[in-house]
mmCIF file of C-alpha atoms in Angstrom:
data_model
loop_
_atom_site.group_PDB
_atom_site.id
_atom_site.type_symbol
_atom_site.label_atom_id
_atom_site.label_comp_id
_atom_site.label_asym_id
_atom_site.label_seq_id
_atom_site.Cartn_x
_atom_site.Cartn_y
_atom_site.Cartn_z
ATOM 1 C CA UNK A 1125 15.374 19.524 -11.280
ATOM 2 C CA UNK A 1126 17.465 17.180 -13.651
ATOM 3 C CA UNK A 1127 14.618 15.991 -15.695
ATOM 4 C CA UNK A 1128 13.443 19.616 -15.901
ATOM 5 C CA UNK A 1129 17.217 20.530 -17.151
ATOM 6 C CA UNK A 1130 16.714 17.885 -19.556
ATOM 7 C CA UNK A 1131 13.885 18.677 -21.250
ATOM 8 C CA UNK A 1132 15.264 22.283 -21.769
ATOM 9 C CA UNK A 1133 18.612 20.735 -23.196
ATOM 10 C CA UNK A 1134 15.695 18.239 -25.212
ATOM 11 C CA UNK A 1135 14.106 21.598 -27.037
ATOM 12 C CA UNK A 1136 17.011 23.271 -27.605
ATOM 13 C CA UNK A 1137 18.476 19.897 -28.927
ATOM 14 C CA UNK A 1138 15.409 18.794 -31.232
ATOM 15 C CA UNK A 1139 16.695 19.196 -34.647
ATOM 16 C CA UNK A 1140 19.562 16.578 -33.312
ATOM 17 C CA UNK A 1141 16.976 14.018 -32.800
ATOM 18 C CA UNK A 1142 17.062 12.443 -36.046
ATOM 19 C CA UNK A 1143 20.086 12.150 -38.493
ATOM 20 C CA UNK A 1144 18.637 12.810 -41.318
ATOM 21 C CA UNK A 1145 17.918 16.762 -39.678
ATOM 22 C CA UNK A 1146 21.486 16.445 -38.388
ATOM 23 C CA UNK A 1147 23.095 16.038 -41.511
ATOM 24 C CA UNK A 1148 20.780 18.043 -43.674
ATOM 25 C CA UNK A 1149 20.926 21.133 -41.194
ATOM 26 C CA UNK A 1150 24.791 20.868 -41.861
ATOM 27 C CA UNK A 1151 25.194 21.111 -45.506
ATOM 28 C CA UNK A 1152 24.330 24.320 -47.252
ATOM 29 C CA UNK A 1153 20.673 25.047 -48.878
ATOM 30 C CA UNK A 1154 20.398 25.480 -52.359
ATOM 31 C CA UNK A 1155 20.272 29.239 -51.742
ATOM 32 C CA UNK A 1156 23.061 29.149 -49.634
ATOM 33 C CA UNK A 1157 24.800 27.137 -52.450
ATOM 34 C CA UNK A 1158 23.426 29.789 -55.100
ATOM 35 C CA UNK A 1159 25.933 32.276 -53.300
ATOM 36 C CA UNK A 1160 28.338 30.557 -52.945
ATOM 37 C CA UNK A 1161 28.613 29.448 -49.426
ATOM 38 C CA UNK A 1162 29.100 26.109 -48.890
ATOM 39 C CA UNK A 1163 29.752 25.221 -45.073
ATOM 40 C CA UNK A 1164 27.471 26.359 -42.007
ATOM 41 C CA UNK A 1165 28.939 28.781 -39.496
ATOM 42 C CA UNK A 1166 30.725 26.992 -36.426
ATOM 43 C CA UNK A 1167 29.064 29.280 -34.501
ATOM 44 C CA UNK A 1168 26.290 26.944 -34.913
ATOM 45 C CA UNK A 1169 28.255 24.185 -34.321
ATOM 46 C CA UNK A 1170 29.683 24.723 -31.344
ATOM 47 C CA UNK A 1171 26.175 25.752 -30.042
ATOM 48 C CA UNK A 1172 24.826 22.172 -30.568
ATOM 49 C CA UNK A 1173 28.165 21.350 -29.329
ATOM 50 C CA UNK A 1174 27.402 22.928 -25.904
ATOM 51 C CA UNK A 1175 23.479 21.766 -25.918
ATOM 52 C CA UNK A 1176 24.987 17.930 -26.251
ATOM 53 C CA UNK A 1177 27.754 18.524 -23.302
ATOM 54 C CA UNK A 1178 24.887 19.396 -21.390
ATOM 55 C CA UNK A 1179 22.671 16.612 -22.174
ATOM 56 C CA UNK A 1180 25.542 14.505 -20.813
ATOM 57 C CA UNK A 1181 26.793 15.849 -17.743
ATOM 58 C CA UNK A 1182 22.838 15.805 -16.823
ATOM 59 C CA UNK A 1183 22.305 12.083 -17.998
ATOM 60 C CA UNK A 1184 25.170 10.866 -16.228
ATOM 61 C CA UNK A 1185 24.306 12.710 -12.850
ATOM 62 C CA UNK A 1186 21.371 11.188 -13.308
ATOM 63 C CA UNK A 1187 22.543 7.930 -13.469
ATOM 64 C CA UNK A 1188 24.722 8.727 -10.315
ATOM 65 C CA UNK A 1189 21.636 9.253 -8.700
ATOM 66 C CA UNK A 1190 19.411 6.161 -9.796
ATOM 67 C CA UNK A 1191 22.770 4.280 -8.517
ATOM 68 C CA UNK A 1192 22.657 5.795 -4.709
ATOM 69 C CA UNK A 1193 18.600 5.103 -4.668
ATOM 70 C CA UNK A 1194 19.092 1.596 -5.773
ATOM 71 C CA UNK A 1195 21.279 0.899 -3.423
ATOM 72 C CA UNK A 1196 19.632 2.199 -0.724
ATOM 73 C CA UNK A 1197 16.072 0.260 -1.804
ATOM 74 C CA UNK A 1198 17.716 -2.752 -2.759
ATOM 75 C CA UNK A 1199 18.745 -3.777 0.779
ATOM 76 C CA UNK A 1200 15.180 -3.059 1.625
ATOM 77 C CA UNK A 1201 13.788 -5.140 -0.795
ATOM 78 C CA UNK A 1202 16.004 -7.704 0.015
ATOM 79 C CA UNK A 1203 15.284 -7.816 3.488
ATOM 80 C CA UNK A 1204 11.231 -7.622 2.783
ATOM 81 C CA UNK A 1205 11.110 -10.955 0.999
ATOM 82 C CA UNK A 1206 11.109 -12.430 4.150
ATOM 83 C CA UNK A 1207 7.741 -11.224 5.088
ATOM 84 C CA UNK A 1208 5.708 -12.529 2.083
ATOM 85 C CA UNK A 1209 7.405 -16.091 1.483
ATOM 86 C CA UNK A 1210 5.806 -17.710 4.976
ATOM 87 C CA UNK A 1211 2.490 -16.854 3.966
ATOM 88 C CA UNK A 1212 2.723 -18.482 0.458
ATOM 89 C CA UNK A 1213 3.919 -21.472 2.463
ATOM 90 C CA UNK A 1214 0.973 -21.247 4.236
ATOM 91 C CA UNK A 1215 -2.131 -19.647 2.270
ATOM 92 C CA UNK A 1216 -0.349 -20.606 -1.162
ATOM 93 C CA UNK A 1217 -0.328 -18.428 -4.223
ATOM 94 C CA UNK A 1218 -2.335 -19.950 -6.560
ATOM 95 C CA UNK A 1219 -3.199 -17.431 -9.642
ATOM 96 C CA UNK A 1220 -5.672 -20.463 -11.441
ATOM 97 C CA UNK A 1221 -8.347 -19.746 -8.290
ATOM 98 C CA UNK A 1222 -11.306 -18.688 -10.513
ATOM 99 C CA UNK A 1223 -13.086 -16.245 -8.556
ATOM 100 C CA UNK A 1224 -15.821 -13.589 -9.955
ATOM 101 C CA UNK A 1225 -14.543 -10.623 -8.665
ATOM 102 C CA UNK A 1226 -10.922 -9.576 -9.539
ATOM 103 C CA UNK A 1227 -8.895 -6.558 -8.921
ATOM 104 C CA UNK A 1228 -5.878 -6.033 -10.734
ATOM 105 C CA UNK A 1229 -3.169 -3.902 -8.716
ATOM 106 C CA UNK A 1230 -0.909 -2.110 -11.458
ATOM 107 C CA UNK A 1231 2.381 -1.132 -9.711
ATOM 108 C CA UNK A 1232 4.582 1.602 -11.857
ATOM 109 C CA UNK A 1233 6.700 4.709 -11.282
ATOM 110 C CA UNK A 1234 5.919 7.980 -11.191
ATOM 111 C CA UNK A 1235 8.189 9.410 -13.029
ATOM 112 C CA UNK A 1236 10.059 8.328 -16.688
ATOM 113 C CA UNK A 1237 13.246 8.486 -18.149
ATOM 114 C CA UNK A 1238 13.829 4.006 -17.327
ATOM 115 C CA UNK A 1239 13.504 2.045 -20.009
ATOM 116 C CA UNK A 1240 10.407 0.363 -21.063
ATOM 117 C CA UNK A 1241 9.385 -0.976 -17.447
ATOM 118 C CA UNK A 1242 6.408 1.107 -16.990
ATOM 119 C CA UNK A 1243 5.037 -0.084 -20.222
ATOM 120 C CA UNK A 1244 5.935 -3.580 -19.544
ATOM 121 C CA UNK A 1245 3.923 -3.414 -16.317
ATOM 122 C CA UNK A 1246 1.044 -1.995 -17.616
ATOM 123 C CA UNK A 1247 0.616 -4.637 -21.237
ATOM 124 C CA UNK A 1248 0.668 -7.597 -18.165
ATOM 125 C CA UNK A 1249 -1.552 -5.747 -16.283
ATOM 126 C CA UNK A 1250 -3.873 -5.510 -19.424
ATOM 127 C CA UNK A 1251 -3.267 -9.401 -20.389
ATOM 128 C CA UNK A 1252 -3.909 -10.511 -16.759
ATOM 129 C CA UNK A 1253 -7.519 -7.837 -17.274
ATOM 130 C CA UNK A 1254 -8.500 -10.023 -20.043
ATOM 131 C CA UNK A 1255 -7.482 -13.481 -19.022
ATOM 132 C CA UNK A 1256 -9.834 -13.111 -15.687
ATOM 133 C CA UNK A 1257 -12.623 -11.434 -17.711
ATOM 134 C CA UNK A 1258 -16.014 -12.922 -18.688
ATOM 135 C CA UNK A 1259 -19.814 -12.803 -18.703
ATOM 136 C CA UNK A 1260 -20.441 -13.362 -15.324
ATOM 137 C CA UNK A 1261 -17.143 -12.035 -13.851
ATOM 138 C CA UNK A 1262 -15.936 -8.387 -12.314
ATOM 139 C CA UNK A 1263 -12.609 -7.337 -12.923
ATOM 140 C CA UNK A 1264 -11.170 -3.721 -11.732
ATOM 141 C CA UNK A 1265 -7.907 -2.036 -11.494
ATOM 142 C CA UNK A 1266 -6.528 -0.339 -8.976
ATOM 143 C CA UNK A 1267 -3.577 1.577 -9.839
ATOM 144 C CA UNK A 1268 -0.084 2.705 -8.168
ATOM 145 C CA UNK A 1269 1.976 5.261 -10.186
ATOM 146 C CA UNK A 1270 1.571 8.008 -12.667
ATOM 147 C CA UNK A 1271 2.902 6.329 -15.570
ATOM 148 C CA UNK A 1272 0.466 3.225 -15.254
ATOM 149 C CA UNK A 1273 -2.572 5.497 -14.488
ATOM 150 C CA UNK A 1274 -1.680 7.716 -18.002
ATOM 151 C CA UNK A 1275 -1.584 4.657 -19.952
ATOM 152 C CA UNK A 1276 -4.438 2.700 -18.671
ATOM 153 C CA UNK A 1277 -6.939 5.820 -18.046
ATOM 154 C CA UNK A 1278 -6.639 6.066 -22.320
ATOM 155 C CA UNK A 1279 -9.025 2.504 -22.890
ATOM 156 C CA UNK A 1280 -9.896 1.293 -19.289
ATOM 157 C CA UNK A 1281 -10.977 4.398 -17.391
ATOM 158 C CA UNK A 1282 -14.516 2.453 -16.541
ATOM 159 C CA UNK A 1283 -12.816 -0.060 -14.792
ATOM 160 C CA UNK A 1284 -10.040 1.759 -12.735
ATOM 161 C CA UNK A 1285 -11.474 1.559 -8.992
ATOM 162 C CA UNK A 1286 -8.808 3.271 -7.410
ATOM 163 C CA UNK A 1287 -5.523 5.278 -8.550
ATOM 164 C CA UNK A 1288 -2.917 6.462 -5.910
ATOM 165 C CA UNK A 1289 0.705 8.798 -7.173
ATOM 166 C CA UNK A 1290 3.586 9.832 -5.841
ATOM 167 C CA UNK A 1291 3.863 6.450 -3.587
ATOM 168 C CA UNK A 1292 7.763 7.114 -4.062
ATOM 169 C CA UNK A 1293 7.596 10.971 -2.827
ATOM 170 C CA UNK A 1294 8.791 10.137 0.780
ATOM 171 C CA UNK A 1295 11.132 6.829 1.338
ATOM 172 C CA UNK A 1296 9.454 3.512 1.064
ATOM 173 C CA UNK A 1297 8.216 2.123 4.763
ATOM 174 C CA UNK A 1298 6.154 -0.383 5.725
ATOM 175 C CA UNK A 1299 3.849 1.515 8.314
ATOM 176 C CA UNK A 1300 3.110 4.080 4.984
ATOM 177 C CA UNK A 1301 2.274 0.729 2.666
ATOM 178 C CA UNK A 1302 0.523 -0.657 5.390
ATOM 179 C CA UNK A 1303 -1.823 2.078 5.712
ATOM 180 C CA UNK A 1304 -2.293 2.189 1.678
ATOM 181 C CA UNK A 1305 -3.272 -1.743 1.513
ATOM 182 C CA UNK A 1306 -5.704 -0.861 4.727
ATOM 183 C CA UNK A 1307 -7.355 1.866 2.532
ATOM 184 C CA UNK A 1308 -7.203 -0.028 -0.293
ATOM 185 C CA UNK A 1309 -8.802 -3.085 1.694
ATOM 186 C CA UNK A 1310 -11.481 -0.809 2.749
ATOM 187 C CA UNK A 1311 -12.900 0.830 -0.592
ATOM 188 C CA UNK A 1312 -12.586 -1.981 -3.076
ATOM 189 C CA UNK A 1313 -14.408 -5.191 -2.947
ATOM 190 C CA UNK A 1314 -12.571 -8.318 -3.936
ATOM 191 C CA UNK A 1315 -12.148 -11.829 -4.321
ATOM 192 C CA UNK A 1316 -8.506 -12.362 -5.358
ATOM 193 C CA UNK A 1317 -5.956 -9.388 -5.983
ATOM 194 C CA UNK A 1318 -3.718 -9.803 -8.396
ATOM 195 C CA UNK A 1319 -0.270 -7.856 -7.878
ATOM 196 C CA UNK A 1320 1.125 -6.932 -11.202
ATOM 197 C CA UNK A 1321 5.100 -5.483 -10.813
ATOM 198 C CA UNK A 1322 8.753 -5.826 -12.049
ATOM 199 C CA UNK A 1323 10.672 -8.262 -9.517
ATOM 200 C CA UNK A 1324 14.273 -7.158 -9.307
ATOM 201 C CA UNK A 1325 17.074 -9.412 -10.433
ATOM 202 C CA UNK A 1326 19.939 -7.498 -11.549
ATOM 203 C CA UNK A 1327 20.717 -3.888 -12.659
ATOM 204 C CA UNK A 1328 19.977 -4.875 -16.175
ATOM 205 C CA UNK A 1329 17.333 -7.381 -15.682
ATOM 206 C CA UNK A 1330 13.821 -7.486 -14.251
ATOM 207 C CA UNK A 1331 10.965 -10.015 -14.455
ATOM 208 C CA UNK A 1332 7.458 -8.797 -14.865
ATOM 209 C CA UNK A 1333 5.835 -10.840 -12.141
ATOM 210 C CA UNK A 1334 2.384 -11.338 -10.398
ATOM 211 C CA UNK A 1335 1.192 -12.025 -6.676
ATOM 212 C CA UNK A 1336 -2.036 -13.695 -5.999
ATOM 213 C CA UNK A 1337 -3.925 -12.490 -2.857
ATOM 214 C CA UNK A 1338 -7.167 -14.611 -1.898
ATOM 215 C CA UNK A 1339 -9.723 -13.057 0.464
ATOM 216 C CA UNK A 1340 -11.118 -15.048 3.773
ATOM 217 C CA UNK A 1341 -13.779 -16.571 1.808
ATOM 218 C CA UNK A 1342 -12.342 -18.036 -1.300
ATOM 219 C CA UNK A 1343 -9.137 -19.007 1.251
ATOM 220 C CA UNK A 1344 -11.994 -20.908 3.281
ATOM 221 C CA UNK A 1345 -13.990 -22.399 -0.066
ATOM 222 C CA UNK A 1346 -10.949 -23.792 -1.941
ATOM 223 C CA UNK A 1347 -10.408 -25.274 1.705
ATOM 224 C CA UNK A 1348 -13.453 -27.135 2.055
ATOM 225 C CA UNK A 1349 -13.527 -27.898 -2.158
ATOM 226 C CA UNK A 1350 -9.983 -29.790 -1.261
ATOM 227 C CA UNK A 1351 -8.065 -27.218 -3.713
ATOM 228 C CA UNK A 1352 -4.828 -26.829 -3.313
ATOM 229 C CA UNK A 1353 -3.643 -24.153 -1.096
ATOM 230 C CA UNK A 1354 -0.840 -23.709 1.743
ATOM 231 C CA UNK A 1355 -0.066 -25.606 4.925
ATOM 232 C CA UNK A 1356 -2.852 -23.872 6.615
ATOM 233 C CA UNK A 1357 -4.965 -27.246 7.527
ATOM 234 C CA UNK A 1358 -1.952 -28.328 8.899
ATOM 235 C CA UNK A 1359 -1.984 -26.587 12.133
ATOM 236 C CA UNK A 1360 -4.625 -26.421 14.937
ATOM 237 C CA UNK A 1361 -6.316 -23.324 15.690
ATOM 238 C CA UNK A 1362 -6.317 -22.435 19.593
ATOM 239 C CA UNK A 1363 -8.139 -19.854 21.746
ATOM 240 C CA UNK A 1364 -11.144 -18.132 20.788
ATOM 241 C CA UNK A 1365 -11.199 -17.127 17.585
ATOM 242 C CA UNK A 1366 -12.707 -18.844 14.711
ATOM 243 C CA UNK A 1367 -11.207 -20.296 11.493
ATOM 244 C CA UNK A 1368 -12.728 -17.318 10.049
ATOM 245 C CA UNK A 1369 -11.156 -14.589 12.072
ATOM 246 C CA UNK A 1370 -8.226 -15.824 11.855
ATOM 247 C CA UNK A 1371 -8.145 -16.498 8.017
ATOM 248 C CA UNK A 1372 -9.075 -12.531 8.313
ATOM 249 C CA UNK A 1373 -6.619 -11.251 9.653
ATOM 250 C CA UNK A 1374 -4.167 -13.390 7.479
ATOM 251 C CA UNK A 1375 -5.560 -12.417 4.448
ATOM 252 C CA UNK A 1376 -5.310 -8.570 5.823
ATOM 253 C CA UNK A 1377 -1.553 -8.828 6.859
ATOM 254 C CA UNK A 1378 -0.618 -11.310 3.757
ATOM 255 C CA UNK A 1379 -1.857 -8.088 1.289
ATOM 256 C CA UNK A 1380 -0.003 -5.829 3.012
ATOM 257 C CA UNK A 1381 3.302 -7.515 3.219
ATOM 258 C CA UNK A 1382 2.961 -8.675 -0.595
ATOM 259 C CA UNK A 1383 2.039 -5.239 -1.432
ATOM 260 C CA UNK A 1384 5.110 -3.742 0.548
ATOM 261 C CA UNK A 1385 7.220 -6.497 -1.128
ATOM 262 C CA UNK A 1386 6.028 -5.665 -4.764
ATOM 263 C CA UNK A 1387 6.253 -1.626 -4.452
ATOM 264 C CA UNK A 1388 9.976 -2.098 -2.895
ATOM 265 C CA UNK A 1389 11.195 -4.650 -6.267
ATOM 266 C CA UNK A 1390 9.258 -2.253 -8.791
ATOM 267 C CA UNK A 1391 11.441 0.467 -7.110
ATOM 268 C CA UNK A 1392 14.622 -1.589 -7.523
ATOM 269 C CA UNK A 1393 13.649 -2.315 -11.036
ATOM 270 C CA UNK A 1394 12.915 1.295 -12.053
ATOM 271 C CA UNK A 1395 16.545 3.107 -10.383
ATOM 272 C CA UNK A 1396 18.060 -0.354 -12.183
ATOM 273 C CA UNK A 1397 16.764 0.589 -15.682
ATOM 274 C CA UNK A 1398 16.533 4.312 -15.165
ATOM 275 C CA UNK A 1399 20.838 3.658 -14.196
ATOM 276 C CA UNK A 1400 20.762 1.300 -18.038
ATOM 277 C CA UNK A 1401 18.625 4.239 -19.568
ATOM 278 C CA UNK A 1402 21.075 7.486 -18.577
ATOM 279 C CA UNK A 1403 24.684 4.742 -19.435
ATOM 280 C CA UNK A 1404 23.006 4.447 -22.923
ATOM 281 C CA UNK A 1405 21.984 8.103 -23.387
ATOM 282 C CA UNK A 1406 25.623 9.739 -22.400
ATOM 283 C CA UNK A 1407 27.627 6.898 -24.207
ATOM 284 C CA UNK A 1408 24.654 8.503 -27.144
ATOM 285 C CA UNK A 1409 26.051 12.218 -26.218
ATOM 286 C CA UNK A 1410 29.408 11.124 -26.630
ATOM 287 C CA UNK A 1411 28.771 9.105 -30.364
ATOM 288 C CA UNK A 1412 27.053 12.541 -31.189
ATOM 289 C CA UNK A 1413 29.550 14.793 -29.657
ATOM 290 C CA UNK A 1414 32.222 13.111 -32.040
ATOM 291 C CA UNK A 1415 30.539 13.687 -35.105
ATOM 292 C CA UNK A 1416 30.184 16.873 -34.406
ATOM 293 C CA UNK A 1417 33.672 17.687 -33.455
ATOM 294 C CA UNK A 1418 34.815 15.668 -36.676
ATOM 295 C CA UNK A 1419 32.147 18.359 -38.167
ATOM 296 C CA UNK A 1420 32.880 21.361 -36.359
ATOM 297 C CA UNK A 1421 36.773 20.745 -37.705
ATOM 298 C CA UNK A 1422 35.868 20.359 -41.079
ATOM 299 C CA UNK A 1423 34.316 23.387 -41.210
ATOM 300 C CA UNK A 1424 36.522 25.755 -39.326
ATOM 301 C CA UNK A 1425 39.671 23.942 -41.904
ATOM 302 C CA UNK A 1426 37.416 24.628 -44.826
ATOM 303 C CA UNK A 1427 36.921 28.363 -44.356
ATOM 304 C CA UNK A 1428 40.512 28.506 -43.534
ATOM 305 C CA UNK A 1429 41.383 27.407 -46.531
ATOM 306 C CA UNK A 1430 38.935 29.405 -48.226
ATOM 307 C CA UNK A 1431 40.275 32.528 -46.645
ATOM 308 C CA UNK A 1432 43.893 31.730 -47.994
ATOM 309 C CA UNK A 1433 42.788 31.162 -51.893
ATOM 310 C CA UNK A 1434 41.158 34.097 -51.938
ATOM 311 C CA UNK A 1435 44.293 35.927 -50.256
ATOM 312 C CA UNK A 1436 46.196 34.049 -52.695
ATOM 313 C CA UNK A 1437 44.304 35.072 -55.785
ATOM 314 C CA UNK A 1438 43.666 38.561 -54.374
ATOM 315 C CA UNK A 1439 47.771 39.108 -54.172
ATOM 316 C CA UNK A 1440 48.020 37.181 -57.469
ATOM 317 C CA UNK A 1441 45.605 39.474 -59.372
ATOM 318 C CA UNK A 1442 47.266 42.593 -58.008
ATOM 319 C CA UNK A 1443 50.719 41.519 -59.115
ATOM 320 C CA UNK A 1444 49.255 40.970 -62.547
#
C-alpha cells in the first residue's frame, strides 16, 4: 500500500525529477514574460509543496518498516548459519569442482525500492553463467524473486529451468524452504548448484556471495580422484547403508540448509538497503522541500511588493 502511495506521489511529482524542469517550470515563459508576469502562482507551489511532504512521510514509514522486518529476519539469519557451516566442514565448498552440468540459483527480492542489490545479484549470477560455460558443458538458472526473473528473462530466457516469486509473501521458515529445495531437487538435473545471494554484514553493507552444492556423485568422484573436499573420509560409516546413501541424503539436507541460509541473508540484505534507500530519499524530500520554501517565499514577497507599487503609483497618479 506504501509503494502504491508512492508511485501516485511519483506521477504527480514527475516534473520535480530533474532540476533543470524544476527550475525552468518556476520562472516565467516568454509569453508569460510578454505580459508582464514574472513569478508563477504559489498556488502551484505549495501544490508541489504538499506532493513532496507526502513523498516523505511515505519514505520514512517505509523505512520504519524495512527496520522492524530486519530485525525480525536478522535473528533468524543469525541463528541459521549454524546449519550450513558443519557441512562445509564436512562435504567442503569448493566452487573450482568442474562439473558439466551447472545450475545457477539466482536469489533476489520481489519487490524494489533497495538500492542496487537486486541488480548486483543478478550481474554475479550472469558472470558465474559464463565462467562455468563451454562446449561440452550445461549450465541453467533457476531463479528466486521477481526482480532477478525480470532482468534475466530479457537475454537468458533459454536457459532459465525454473523461476519461483513471492518466496517472501508469508514469513521465512525452514519447513516452507525445505519443501522448495525438495521441488527444486526433483525437476532440475544437476551436478553442482551454485547459490548466488547478498550475505548480510551490516545495515549498510552486503557482500554478493556464492554457495557451492555438489551432488552424490561428483561428492563421491572428487573422493576417489583425491580432490580436496571435507572431513567426510574421516569418519566410518556404520549400519546398513552405503557410502552412497548416505552421501544422498547429505547432499539433499546440505541444499536445503544452504538454500534456507542464503534466502534468510538476501532478506537481511534487502530490508538493510531498502532502510539506506528510504534515509536517502526523505533526507532528498527535505533538500527539495527547502528550495521550495526558499521559492515559495520569494514569490509570495514578490507579488507583495508588486501589489504595493502599483497601489503606490495608482494613489500617486490620482494625486497628480
Amino acid at each position: 500500500m506504501a509503494m502504491a502511495a508512492l508511485r501516485r506521489e511519483g506521477k504527480r511529482l514527475s516534473p520535480l525529477i530533474s532540476p533543470h524542469v524544476l527550475r525552468s517550470s518556476l520562472l516565467p515563459s516568454q509569453e508569460e514574460a510578454a505580459l508582464g508576469i514574472r513569478y508563477v502562482s504559489t498556488q502551484v507551489v505549495r501544490n508541489r509543496m504538499k506532493s513532496v511532504k507526502n513523498i516523505q512521510k511515505i519514505t520514512k514509514a517505509m523505512k520504519m518498516v524495512a527496520a522492524s522486518k530486519l530485525r525480525q529476519v536478522q535473528t533468524k539469519a543469525e541463528n541459521s548459519r549454524g546449519l550450513w557451516q558443519p557441512f562445509t566442514a564436512l562435504l567442503g565448498d569448493t566452487p573450482s569442482v568442474d562439473v558439466k552440468k551447472t545450475v545457477v540459483v539466482a536469489i533476489s527480492s520481489d519487490k524494489g525500492l533497495c538500492g542496487g542489490i537486486n541488480s548486483t545479484s543478478v550481474k554475479v549470477s550472469r558472470a558465474v553463467h559464463k565462467l562455468n560455460s563451454g562446449p561440452d558443458k550445461e549450465v541453467k538458472y533457476v531463479i528466486l524473486g521477481e526482480k532477478a526473473k525480470v532482468q534475466l528473462i530479457r537475454d537468458s530466457k533459454k536457459d532459465i529451468e525454473l523461476c519461483i516469486t513471492e518466496l517472501q509473501k508469508n514469513p521465512l521458515n525452514y519447513t516452507q524452504v525445505s519443501v522448495l529445495a525438495d521441488d527444486i531437487l526433483k525437476n532440475v538435473q544437476f551436478d553442482a548448484f551454485r547459490i548466488v545471494f547478498n550475505k548480510f554484514n551490516s545495515v549498510v553493507s552486503f557482500v554478493p556471495t556464492m554457495s557451492t552444492v555438489l551432488s552424490p556423485e561428483i561428492v563421491e568422484r572428487e573422493a576417489e580422484a583425491g580432490g580436496k573436499l571435507g572431513a567426510l573420509d574421516s569418519y566410518e560409516i556404520e549400519g546398513g547403508e552405503t557410502k552412497s546413501e548416505i552421501l544422498q541424503n547429505l547432499a539433499e539436507f546440505q541444499f536445503s540448509c544452504v538454500l534456507f541460509n542464503a534466502v534468510l541473508e538476501n532478506a537481511c540484505s534487502e530490508q538493510g538497503a531498502r532502510m539506506s534507500a528510504m534515509d536517502s530519499s526523505s533526507r532528498n524530500a527535505g533538500e527539495m522541500l527547502d528550495r521550495l520554501t526558499l521559492t515559495y517565499n520569494r514569490t509570495r514577497q514578490a507579488s507583495i511588493t508588486t501589489e504595493l507599487i502599483e497601489i503606490i503609483s495608482g494613489a500617486s497618479a490620482l494625486e497628480g
